[in-house]
Coordinates of C-alpha atoms in Angstrom, one line a residue:
L1 CA -148.8 -98.9 32.0
V2 CA -151.5 -98.8 34.6
D3 CA -154.1 -99.6 32.0
D4 CA -152.0 -102.6 30.8
L5 CA -151.7 -103.9 34.4
L6 CA -155.5 -103.5 34.9
D7 CA -156.0 -105.4 31.6
V8 CA -153.7 -108.3 32.8
S9 CA -155.7 -108.4 36.1
R10 CA -159.0 -108.5 34.1
I11 CA -157.7 -111.2 31.8
S12 CA -156.5 -113.4 34.7
R13 CA -159.9 -113.1 36.3
G14 CA -161.8 -113.8 33.1
K15 CA -163.4 -110.3 33.3
I16 CA -162.1 -108.7 30.2
E17 CA -164.9 -107.6 27.7
L18 CA -164.0 -107.8 24.1
R19 CA -166.1 -105.9 21.5
R20 CA -165.7 -108.1 18.5
A21 CA -166.8 -106.8 15.2
R22 CA -165.7 -107.2 11.6
M23 CA -163.0 -104.5 11.0
D24 CA -160.3 -103.5 8.6
L25 CA -157.0 -104.3 10.4
R26 CA -155.3 -101.4 8.7
H27 CA -157.4 -99.0 10.8
A28 CA -156.0 -100.5 14.1
L29 CA -152.5 -100.2 12.7
D30 CA -153.1 -96.6 11.6
S31 CA -154.4 -95.8 15.1
A32 CA -151.3 -97.3 16.7
L33 CA -149.0 -95.5 14.3
E34 CA -150.6 -92.2 15.0
A35 CA -150.4 -92.8 18.8
T36 CA -146.7 -93.7 18.7
R37 CA -145.4 -91.5 15.9
D38 CA -144.0 -88.8 18.2
L39 CA -142.3 -91.3 20.6
I40 CA -140.6 -93.0 17.6
A41 CA -139.4 -89.7 16.2
R42 CA -138.1 -88.5 19.7
S43 CA -136.2 -91.7 20.2
G44 CA -134.3 -91.1 17.0
H45 CA -135.8 -94.1 15.2
S46 CA -137.6 -94.1 11.9
L47 CA -140.3 -96.4 10.8
A48 CA -141.3 -97.5 7.3
V49 CA -144.7 -99.2 6.9
E50 CA -145.9 -100.9 3.8
R51 CA -149.6 -101.7 4.2
P52 CA -151.9 -103.2 1.6
D53 CA -154.1 -101.0 -0.5
V54 CA -157.1 -103.4 0.1
P55 CA -158.9 -104.0 3.3
V56 CA -157.6 -106.7 5.7
W57 CA -160.9 -107.9 7.2
V58 CA -160.8 -109.6 10.6
D59 CA -163.2 -110.2 13.4
G60 CA -161.7 -108.5 16.5
D61 CA -161.8 -105.7 19.0
A62 CA -160.5 -102.6 17.2
A63 CA -159.3 -100.9 20.4
R64 CA -157.5 -104.0 21.7
L65 CA -155.8 -104.7 18.4
A66 CA -154.7 -101.0 18.2
Q67 CA -153.3 -101.5 21.8
V68 CA -151.4 -104.6 20.7
F69 CA -149.9 -102.8 17.8
S70 CA -149.0 -99.8 20.0
N71 CA -147.4 -102.1 22.6
L72 CA -145.3 -103.8 19.8
L73 CA -144.2 -100.4 18.5
T74 CA -143.3 -98.9 21.8
N75 CA -141.4 -102.0 23.0
A76 CA -139.5 -102.5 19.7

């Protein structure tokens, strides 16, 4: 939560640094799923994910995209 608030502050001041690179979006999703798996299980929910077998190439910041997926999963 503190990191999210600091990110909002950096964004509003135009001080956030993105590390853009070509990446497979599936890796960001996998990272978020791994980080939230225990929380989802403890809350009594289940999650079924169907991801493509082929890479989903995007230009983006892998850490920020994983953070977005994690936020979506924990707020769902």
